[in-house]
Coordinates of N, CA, C and O in Angstrom, one line a residue:
M1 N -93.5 59.6 5.9 CA -92.3 60.1 5.3 C -91.7 58.6 4.2 O -91.7 57.6 5.2
E2 N -91.3 59.1 3.4 CA -90.6 57.7 2.6 C -89.2 57.5 2.8 O -88.6 59.2 2.8
K3 N -88.8 56.3 3.1 CA -87.5 56.2 3.3 C -86.7 56.8 2.2 O -86.5 56.0 1.0
H4 N -85.5 57.3 2.5 CA -84.6 57.4 1.5 C -84.9 58.6 0.3 O -84.1 58.5 -1.1
A5 N -86.2 59.0 0.6 CA -86.2 60.3 -0.1 C -85.7 62.0 0.0 O -85.2 61.8 0.7
F6 N -86.3 62.4 -1.0 CA -85.5 64.0 -0.4 C -86.8 65.1 -0.5 O -87.6 64.7 -1.3
Y7 N -86.8 65.9 0.2 CA -87.8 66.4 0.8 C -87.8 68.4 1.0 O -86.4 68.5 0.4
I8 N -88.8 68.9 0.6 CA -88.3 70.2 0.4 C -88.8 70.6 2.0 O -89.8 70.4 2.7
I9 N -87.9 71.9 2.7 CA -88.3 72.3 4.1 C -88.6 73.8 3.6 O -88.5 74.5 3.0
K10 N -89.8 74.0 4.6 CA -90.2 74.9 4.4 C -89.8 76.6 4.5 O -88.7 76.1 5.6
D11 N -90.1 77.0 4.0 CA -89.4 78.5 4.3 C -89.6 79.1 6.2 O -88.3 79.8 6.3
E12 N -90.4 78.7 6.4 CA -90.7 79.4 7.7 C -89.8 78.7 8.7 O -89.2 79.0 9.9
F13 N -89.3 77.6 8.2 CA -88.0 77.0 9.0 C -86.6 78.4 9.1 O -86.1 78.2 10.6
F14 N -86.4 78.3 8.1 CA -85.0 78.7 7.8 C -85.9 80.0 8.3 O -84.6 81.6 9.0
V15 N -86.8 80.9 8.5 CA -87.0 82.3 9.3 C -86.8 82.0 10.3 O -86.5 83.4 11.4
R16 N -87.3 81.4 10.9 CA -87.3 80.9 12.4 C -86.2 80.6 13.3 O -85.5 81.0 13.8
F17 N -85.0 80.0 12.4 CA -84.3 79.0 12.8 C -83.0 79.7 12.0 O -82.4 79.4 10.9
N18 N -82.7 81.5 12.2 CA -82.3 82.2 11.5 C -80.3 82.0 11.4 O -79.5 82.7 12.4
D19 N -79.7 80.8 11.6 CA -78.8 80.3 11.5 C -78.0 80.8 10.2 O -77.7 80.6 9.2
P20 N -76.8 81.5 10.5 CA -76.1 81.4 9.2 C -75.4 81.1 8.5 O -74.9 81.3 7.2
F21 N -75.4 79.4 9.2 CA -74.6 78.9 8.6 C -75.9 77.5 7.8 O -75.5 76.6 7.2
L22 N -76.9 77.8 8.1 CA -77.9 77.1 7.3 C -78.0 77.0 5.6 O -78.1 78.5 5.5
K23 N -77.7 76.2 5.1 CA -77.8 76.7 3.1 C -79.3 77.3 3.0 O -80.4 76.5 3.6
G24 N -79.0 77.9 2.3 CA -80.7 79.3 1.6 C -81.5 78.1 1.0 O -81.0 77.2 0.8
N25 N -82.6 78.4 1.4 CA -83.8 77.5 1.0 C -84.1 77.7 -0.8 O -84.9 76.8 -1.0
K26 N -83.6 78.8 -1.1 CA -83.6 79.1 -2.7 C -85.3 79.1 -2.7 O -86.2 78.5 -3.6
E27 N -86.4 79.9 -2.0 CA -87.5 79.3 -1.8 C -88.5 78.3 -2.5 O -89.0 78.1 -3.0
E28 N -87.9 77.8 -1.0 CA -88.7 76.2 -1.1 C -88.5 75.1 -2.5 O -89.0 74.3 -2.3
N29 N -87.2 75.6 -3.2 CA -86.9 74.7 -4.3 C -85.6 74.1 -4.1 O -84.9 73.6 -4.9
R30 N -85.0 73.7 -2.7 CA -83.9 72.8 -2.4 C -84.0 71.6 -1.6 O -84.4 71.7 -0.3
P31 N -83.7 70.6 -2.3 CA -83.9 69.5 -1.9 C -83.2 69.1 -0.2 O -82.2 69.1 -0.7
H32 N -83.8 68.0 0.0 CA -82.5 68.1 1.3 C -83.4 66.4 1.7 O -84.2 65.8 1.5
Y33 N -82.0 65.5 1.5 CA -82.3 63.9 1.5 C -83.2 64.1 3.1 O -82.2 64.4 4.3
Y34 N -84.1 63.1 3.6 CA -84.6 62.8 4.6 C -83.2 61.3 4.7 O -82.9 60.0 4.2
C35 N -83.1 61.7 6.0 CA -81.6 60.4 6.1 C -82.0 59.2 7.1 O -82.4 58.3 7.0
F36 N -82.5 60.2 7.9 CA -82.9 58.7 9.3 C -84.1 60.1 10.5 O -83.5 60.6 10.5
Q37 N -84.7 59.6 10.9 CA -85.4 59.4 12.3 C -84.4 59.6 13.6 O -84.5 58.6 14.0
D38 N -84.4 60.4 14.4 CA -83.7 59.9 15.7 C -85.3 58.8 16.3 O -86.0 59.8 16.7
N39 N -84.9 57.8 16.7 CA -86.0 57.3 17.1 C -86.6 57.6 18.6 O -87.8 57.5 19.0
T40 N -85.4 57.9 19.2 CA -85.8 58.7 20.7 C -86.4 59.8 20.6 O -87.5 59.5 21.6
E41 N -86.9 60.6 19.8 CA -87.2 62.4 20.2 C -88.2 62.6 19.0 O -88.6 63.5 19.0
G42 N -88.4 61.7 17.8 CA -89.1 62.1 16.9 C -88.6 63.3 15.9 O -89.5 63.8 15.4
I43 N -87.6 63.5 15.6 CA -86.6 64.4 15.1 C -86.1 63.4 13.4 O -86.0 62.9 14.0
Y44 N -86.4 64.9 12.8 CA -86.0 63.9 11.2 C -84.2 64.5 10.8 O -84.3 65.8 11.6
W45 N -83.3 64.0 10.7 CA -82.2 64.6 10.2 C -82.2 65.1 8.9 O -83.0 64.0 7.7
V46 N -82.0 66.2 7.7 CA -81.9 66.2 6.6 C -80.0 66.5 5.9 O -80.1 67.3 7.4
I47 N -80.2 66.6 4.8 CA -78.9 67.1 4.2 C -79.5 67.6 3.2 O -79.4 66.7 2.3
P48 N -78.6 68.8 3.6 CA -78.7 69.4 1.8 C -77.9 69.5 1.0 O -76.9 68.2 1.1
M49 N -77.8 69.1 -0.5 CA -77.6 68.8 -1.7 C -76.7 69.6 -2.5 O -77.3 70.9 -2.3
S50 N -76.4 69.5 -3.1 CA -75.4 70.6 -4.1 C -74.9 70.1 -5.0 O -74.6 68.6 -5.4
S51 N -75.0 70.4 -6.3 CA -74.7 70.0 -7.2 C -73.0 70.0 -7.9 O -72.7 70.0 -9.2
R52 N -72.3 71.0 -7.0 CA -71.1 71.9 -7.5 C -69.8 70.2 -6.9 O -69.2 70.9 -6.4
V53 N -70.4 69.2 -8.2 CA -69.5 68.1 -7.5 C -68.1 68.3 -7.6 O -67.2 68.0 -6.9
E54 N -67.7 69.4 -8.4 CA -66.0 69.3 -8.8 C -65.3 70.3 -7.8 O -64.5 69.8 -7.1
K55 N -66.3 71.1 -7.3 CA -65.8 71.7 -6.3 C -65.6 70.5 -4.7 O -64.8 70.8 -3.8
Y56 N -66.7 69.8 -4.7 CA -66.5 68.9 -3.5 C -65.5 67.5 -3.4 O -64.7 67.0 -2.9
K57 N -65.4 67.8 -5.1 CA -64.3 66.6 -5.0 C -63.0 66.6 -5.2 O -62.1 66.1 -4.1
K58 N -62.6 67.7 -5.2 CA -61.2 68.6 -4.5 C -61.1 68.2 -3.1 O -59.8 67.9 -2.3
I59 N -62.2 68.7 -2.4 CA -62.0 68.7 -0.9 C -61.6 67.2 -0.4 O -61.1 67.0 0.1
I60 N -62.4 66.6 -1.3 CA -62.5 65.0 -0.8 C -61.2 64.6 -0.7 O -60.9 63.9 0.1
V61 N -60.3 64.8 -2.0 CA -59.3 64.2 -2.3 C -58.2 64.6 -1.5 O -57.1 64.5 -1.3
K62 N -58.2 66.3 -0.9 CA -57.1 66.8 -0.4 C -57.1 66.2 1.4 O -56.5 66.0 1.7
K63 N -58.7 65.6 1.3 CA -58.8 65.1 3.1 C -58.0 63.4 2.5 O -57.5 63.2 3.8
K64 N -58.1 63.4 2.0 CA -57.7 62.0 1.5 C -56.4 61.6 1.3 O -55.5 61.2 1.7
E65 N -55.4 62.9 1.1 CA -54.3 62.8 0.8 C -53.5 63.5 1.9 O -52.4 63.0 2.2
Q66 N -54.4 63.8 3.1 CA -53.8 63.7 4.2 C -54.3 62.8 5.5 O -53.9 62.9 6.5
N67 N -54.6 61.6 4.7 CA -55.2 60.6 5.3 C -56.0 61.1 6.5 O -55.9 60.2 7.5
K68 N -56.9 61.8 5.9 CA -58.1 62.0 6.9 C -59.5 61.6 6.7 O -59.5 61.2 5.6
P69 N -60.3 61.0 7.2 CA -61.4 60.7 7.0 C -62.3 61.7 6.4 O -62.3 63.1 6.5
C70 N -63.1 61.3 5.2 CA -64.4 61.8 4.9 C -65.7 61.9 5.0 O -66.5 61.4 4.3
D71 N -66.0 61.9 6.4 CA -67.5 61.6 6.2 C -68.5 63.1 6.3 O -69.4 62.4 6.2
I72 N -67.5 63.9 5.8 CA -68.5 65.2 5.9 C -69.1 65.3 4.7 O -70.4 66.0 4.4
L73 N -68.7 64.5 3.7 CA -69.2 64.4 1.9 C -69.5 63.3 1.3 O -68.7 62.2 1.9
H74 N -70.5 63.0 0.6 CA -70.5 62.1 -0.1 C -71.2 62.5 -1.7 O -72.3 63.0 -2.0
I75 N -70.3 61.8 -2.9 CA -70.9 62.0 -3.6 C -71.9 60.9 -4.3 O -70.8 59.5 -4.6
C76 N -72.6 61.0 -4.9 CA -73.0 59.7 -6.1 C -74.2 60.0 -6.8 O -74.6 61.2 -7.1
R77 N -74.5 59.1 -7.3 CA -75.7 59.4 -8.3 C -76.9 58.8 -7.8 O -77.3 58.2 -7.2
L78 N -78.1 59.8 -8.2 CA -79.6 59.7 -7.8 C -80.4 59.2 -8.8 O -79.8 58.7 -9.4
S79 N -81.6 58.8 -8.2 CA -82.6 58.2 -8.8 C -82.8 59.2 -10.3 O -82.9 58.3 -11.6
S80 N -82.5 60.2 -10.3 CA -82.6 60.7 -11.8 C -81.3 60.6 -12.7 O -81.5 61.3 -13.6
G81 N -80.1 60.1 -12.3 CA -79.3 60.0 -12.8 C -78.0 61.0 -12.7 O -77.0 60.5 -13.6
I82 N -78.0 62.3 -12.6 CA -77.6 63.0 -12.0 C -76.4 62.8 -10.6 O -77.0 62.4 -9.6
E83 N -75.5 63.2 -10.7 CA -74.6 63.4 -10.1 C -74.4 64.2 -9.0 O -74.4 65.9 -9.3
N84 N -74.8 64.2 -7.4 CA -74.9 65.2 -6.7 C -73.7 65.0 -5.5 O -73.5 63.9 -5.0
V85 N -73.4 65.7 -4.3 CA -73.1 66.0 -3.2 C -74.1 65.9 -2.1 O -74.8 67.0 -2.3
F86 N -73.8 65.1 -1.1 CA -74.6 65.3 0.0 C -73.7 66.1 1.0 O -72.5 65.6 1.3
L87 N -74.0 67.1 1.0 CA -73.3 67.5 2.6 C -73.6 67.4 3.7 O -74.7 68.3 5.0
I88 N -72.9 66.3 3.8 CA -72.9 66.0 5.3 C -72.9 66.8 6.6 O -73.7 66.8 7.7
Q89 N -71.7 67.9 6.5 CA -71.2 68.3 7.3 C -72.2 69.6 7.7 O -72.2 70.0 8.7
D90 N -73.2 69.7 6.9 CA -74.4 70.7 6.8 C -75.8 70.3 7.5 O -76.6 70.8 7.6
M91 N -75.6 68.7 8.0 CA -77.2 68.5 8.1 C -77.5 69.2 9.7 O -76.5 69.6 10.4
F92 N -78.9 69.3 9.6 CA -79.5 68.9 10.7 C -81.2 69.3 11.0 O -81.2 68.4 9.9
P93 N -81.4 69.0 12.4 CA -82.7 68.5 12.4 C -83.7 69.1 12.4 O -83.9 70.7 12.1
V94 N -84.9 68.9 11.9 CA -86.5 68.7 11.4 C -87.0 68.4 12.1 O -87.1 67.1 12.5
T95 N -88.5 69.2 12.4 CA -89.4 67.9 12.7 C -90.5 68.1 11.7 O -90.2 68.5 10.6
E96 N -91.7 66.7 11.1 CA -92.3 66.8 10.3 C -93.8 68.1 9.7 O -93.5 68.1 8.6
N97 N -93.5 68.8 10.7 CA -94.3 70.2 10.2 C -93.6 71.1 9.5 O -94.4 72.4 9.1
Y98 N -92.5 71.0 9.5 CA -91.5 71.9 8.8 C -90.7 71.6 7.7 O -90.6 72.4 6.9
I99 N -91.8 70.2 7.0 CA -91.3 69.2 5.6 C -92.5 69.6 4.6 O -94.1 69.2 5.2
L100 N -92.2 70.5 3.8 CA -93.4 71.0 2.9 C -93.8 69.7 2.1 O -95.4 69.7 2.5
R101 N -93.2 69.2 1.6 CA -93.5 68.1 0.1 C -92.4 67.2 0.1 O -91.3 67.4 0.1
P102 N -92.7 66.2 -0.3 CA -91.3 65.6 -1.4 C -91.0 66.2 -2.6 O -92.1 66.9 -3.1
Y103 N -89.5 66.1 -2.5 CA -88.9 66.9 -4.0 C -89.7 65.3 -5.1 O -88.8 64.7 -5.0
T104 N -89.6 66.1 -6.1 CA -90.3 65.5 -7.4 C -89.7 65.8 -9.0 O -89.4 66.9 -8.5
I105 N -89.5 65.0 -9.2 CA -88.8 65.5 -11.2 C -90.1 64.6 -11.7 O -90.2 63.5 -11.9
G106 N -90.5 65.9 -12.2 CA -91.9 65.2 -13.2 C -93.0 65.0 -11.9 O -93.2 65.8 -10.8
E107 N -93.6 63.6 -12.1 CA -94.3 63.1 -11.3 C -93.7 62.0 -10.1 O -94.2 61.5 -9.0
N108 N -92.3 61.6 -10.4 CA -90.9 61.0 -9.4 C -91.0 61.4 -8.4 O -90.1 62.4 -8.8
I109 N -91.2 61.0 -7.0 CA -90.6 61.4 -6.0 C -88.8 60.8 -6.3 O -88.5 60.1 -6.2
L110 N -87.9 62.1 -6.0 CA -86.2 61.7 -6.0 C -86.0 61.1 -5.0 O -86.1 61.3 -3.4
T111 N -85.4 59.9 -5.5 CA -84.8 59.2 -3.6 C -83.7 58.4 -4.8 O -82.9 58.0 -5.5
L112 N -82.3 58.0 -3.1 CA -81.8 57.7 -3.1 C -81.8 55.7 -3.6 O -82.7 55.3 -2.5
T113 N -81.4 54.9 -4.4 CA -81.7 54.1 -4.8 C -81.0 52.8 -4.6 O -81.5 51.3 -4.4
K114 N -79.4 53.1 -5.0 CA -78.6 52.1 -4.5 C -78.0 51.6 -3.0 O -77.7 53.0 -2.1
D115 N -78.5 50.4 -2.7 CA -78.3 50.2 -1.3 C -76.6 50.5 -0.5 O -76.7 51.2 0.5
K116 N -76.0 50.4 -1.2 CA -74.4 50.4 -1.1 C -74.3 52.1 -0.6 O -73.3 52.8 0.2
D117 N -74.9 53.1 -1.2 CA -74.7 54.3 -1.3 C -75.9 54.9 -0.2 O -75.4 56.0 0.9
I118 N -76.9 54.2 0.2 CA -77.6 54.5 1.5 C -76.6 54.0 2.7 O -76.6 54.8 3.3
K119 N -75.8 52.7 2.5 CA -75.7 52.3 3.4 C -74.3 53.4 3.9 O -74.0 53.5 4.8
V120 N -73.7 54.2 3.2 CA -72.6 54.8 3.2 C -73.0 56.3 3.9 O -72.3 56.6 4.9
V121 N -74.0 56.9 3.3 CA -74.8 57.7 3.7 C -75.3 57.8 4.8 O -74.9 58.6 6.0
E122 N -76.1 57.0 5.0 CA -76.5 56.9 6.5 C -75.4 56.9 7.6 O -75.6 57.1 8.7
K123 N -74.2 55.6 7.6 CA -73.0 55.3 8.4 C -72.5 56.7 8.6 O -72.0 56.6 9.5
K124 N -72.3 57.3 8.0 CA -71.4 58.8 7.5 C -72.2 60.1 8.6 O -71.9 60.5 9.5
A125 N -73.8 59.5 8.3 CA -74.9 61.0 8.8 C -74.9 60.7 10.3 O -74.6 61.3 10.9
L126 N -74.9 59.6 10.8 CA -74.7 58.7 11.6 C -73.5 59.2 12.7 O -73.8 59.8 14.1
R127 N -72.6 59.3 12.5 CA -71.2 59.6 12.9 C -71.2 60.7 13.1 O -71.1 61.7 13.9
I128 N -71.2 61.6 12.3 CA -71.4 63.2 12.4 C -72.4 63.4 13.1 O -72.3 64.8 14.0
K129 N -74.0 63.0 13.3 CA -74.7 63.2 14.2 C -74.4 62.8 15.6 O -74.9 63.9 16.5
N130 N -73.6 61.7 15.6 CA -73.1 61.9 17.3 C -72.3 62.6 17.7 O -71.9 63.2 18.8
M131 N -71.2 63.1 16.5 CA -70.2 64.1 16.8 C -71.2 65.6 17.2 O -70.5 66.5 18.0
I132 N -71.9 65.8 16.2 CA -72.8 67.4 16.9 C -73.3 67.1 18.1 O -73.4 67.6 19.2
E133 N -74.0 65.7 18.6 CA -74.7 65.6 19.6 C -73.6 65.7 21.0 O -73.9 66.0 21.7
N134 N -72.4 65.4 20.7 CA -71.2 65.5 21.5 C -70.7 66.9 21.6 O -69.8 66.9 22.4
G135 N -71.3 67.6 20.8 CA -70.6 69.4 20.9 C -69.2 69.0 20.2 O -68.2 70.1 19.9
K136 N -68.8 68.6 19.0 CA -67.8 68.2 17.9 C -68.0 69.5 17.2 O -69.3 69.5 16.7
R137 N -67.4 70.4 17.3 CA -67.0 71.1 15.8 C -66.0 70.9 14.8 O -65.3 70.9 15.2
F138 N -66.4 70.3 13.6 CA -65.7 69.9 12.5 C -65.1 70.7 11.1 O -64.5 70.7 10.9
I139 N -65.9 72.0 11.5 CA -65.9 72.7 10.2 C -66.3 74.4 10.9 O -66.8 74.3 11.7
P140 N -65.7 75.1 10.5 CA -65.5 76.5 11.1 C -66.8 77.4 11.1 O -67.4 77.9 11.6
Y141 N -68.0 76.8 9.7 CA -68.9 77.7 9.4 C -70.4 76.2 9.5 O -71.3 76.1 8.8
Q142 N -69.7 75.8 10.8 CA -70.5 74.9 11.1 C -72.3 75.4 12.0 O -72.2 76.2 12.3
V143 N -73.6 74.5 11.4 CA -74.9 74.7 11.7 C -75.2 74.6 12.9 O -74.1 73.1 13.3
D144 N -75.8 75.2 13.8 CA -75.6 75.0 15.3 C -77.1 74.1 15.5 O -77.9 74.4 15.7
A145 N -76.9 72.7 15.3 CA -78.0 72.1 15.6 C -78.2 71.9 16.0 O -79.2 71.2 16.7
M146 N -77.1 71.8 17.2 CA -78.3 71.4 18.6 C -79.2 72.4 19.2 O -79.7 72.0 20.2
K147 N -78.9 73.7 18.8 CA -79.9 75.0 19.1 C -81.4 74.5 18.4 O -82.0 74.7 19.4
I148 N -80.9 74.2 17.5 CA -82.2 73.8 16.7 C -82.9 72.8 17.0 O -84.1 73.0 17.5
K149 N -82.2 71.5 17.3 CA -82.7 70.5 18.1 C -83.8 70.7 19.0 O -84.5 70.3 19.6
N150 N -82.9 71.3 20.1 CA -83.2 72.0 21.7 C -84.4 72.8 21.5 O -85.7 72.5 22.0
E151 N -84.2 73.6 20.4 CA -85.7 74.6 20.3 C -86.9 73.1 19.9 O -88.0 73.4 20.3
L152 N -86.7 72.9 18.9 CA -88.0 71.7 18.8 C -88.0 71.1 19.3 O -89.6 70.5 19.2
L153 N -87.4 70.2 20.4 CA -87.7 69.5 20.8 C -88.8 70.1 22.4 O -89.5 70.0 22.9
S154 N -88.4 71.3 22.8 CA -89.3 72.2 23.8 C -90.5 73.0 23.3 O -91.4 72.4 23.7
D155 N -90.7 72.7 21.7 CA -91.6 73.3 21.3 C -92.6 72.0 21.3 O -94.2 71.7 21.6
A156 N -92.0 70.2 20.9 CA -92.7 69.3 21.1 C -93.3 68.6 22.7 O -94.1 68.8 23.1
L157 N -92.8 69.5 23.4 CA -92.9 69.3 25.2 C -94.2 70.4 25.5 O -95.0 70.0 26.1
M158 N -94.1 71.6 24.5 CA -95.2 72.7 24.5 C -96.3 72.5 23.9 O -97.3 73.3 24.0
G159 N -96.2 71.4 22.9 CA -97.1 71.0 22.3 C -97.4 72.3 21.1 O -98.6 72.3 20.7
V160 N -96.3 73.0 20.3 CA -96.2 73.6 19.7 C -96.6 72.7 18.2 O -95.5 71.8 18.2

């Protein structure tokens, strides 16, 4: 797994983990940013992306006006030069066997290249991951990431 790269998740993941709040996979064509590997358990956490930047800019502005932190989203330009939104609020765990392949444009793997953005996204993602693992719900349409994680860990114990 290449660090800071985007990956396609297999449709079978979304069939098996039929959570109503998982972002649709768009027939294995929605990229997910590889965020980090959970060092203790071999789980990868991925963050869905959105090109609907204007929609999420409004949410960020509203949170800032309310003096609230906005760790749930991050907007930046990718190596493709296109501005996208990291939907950190919708991150979820996967194992490597559910990762189809890297997301490519032409023959190049799409990656996050700016150190500043890498640090911000990973800091926000770690905070959100910790909140998820502590049972905190921060949006009404939150993926049940812990249920998914527990099933993935159970699979690993059973050798699946």
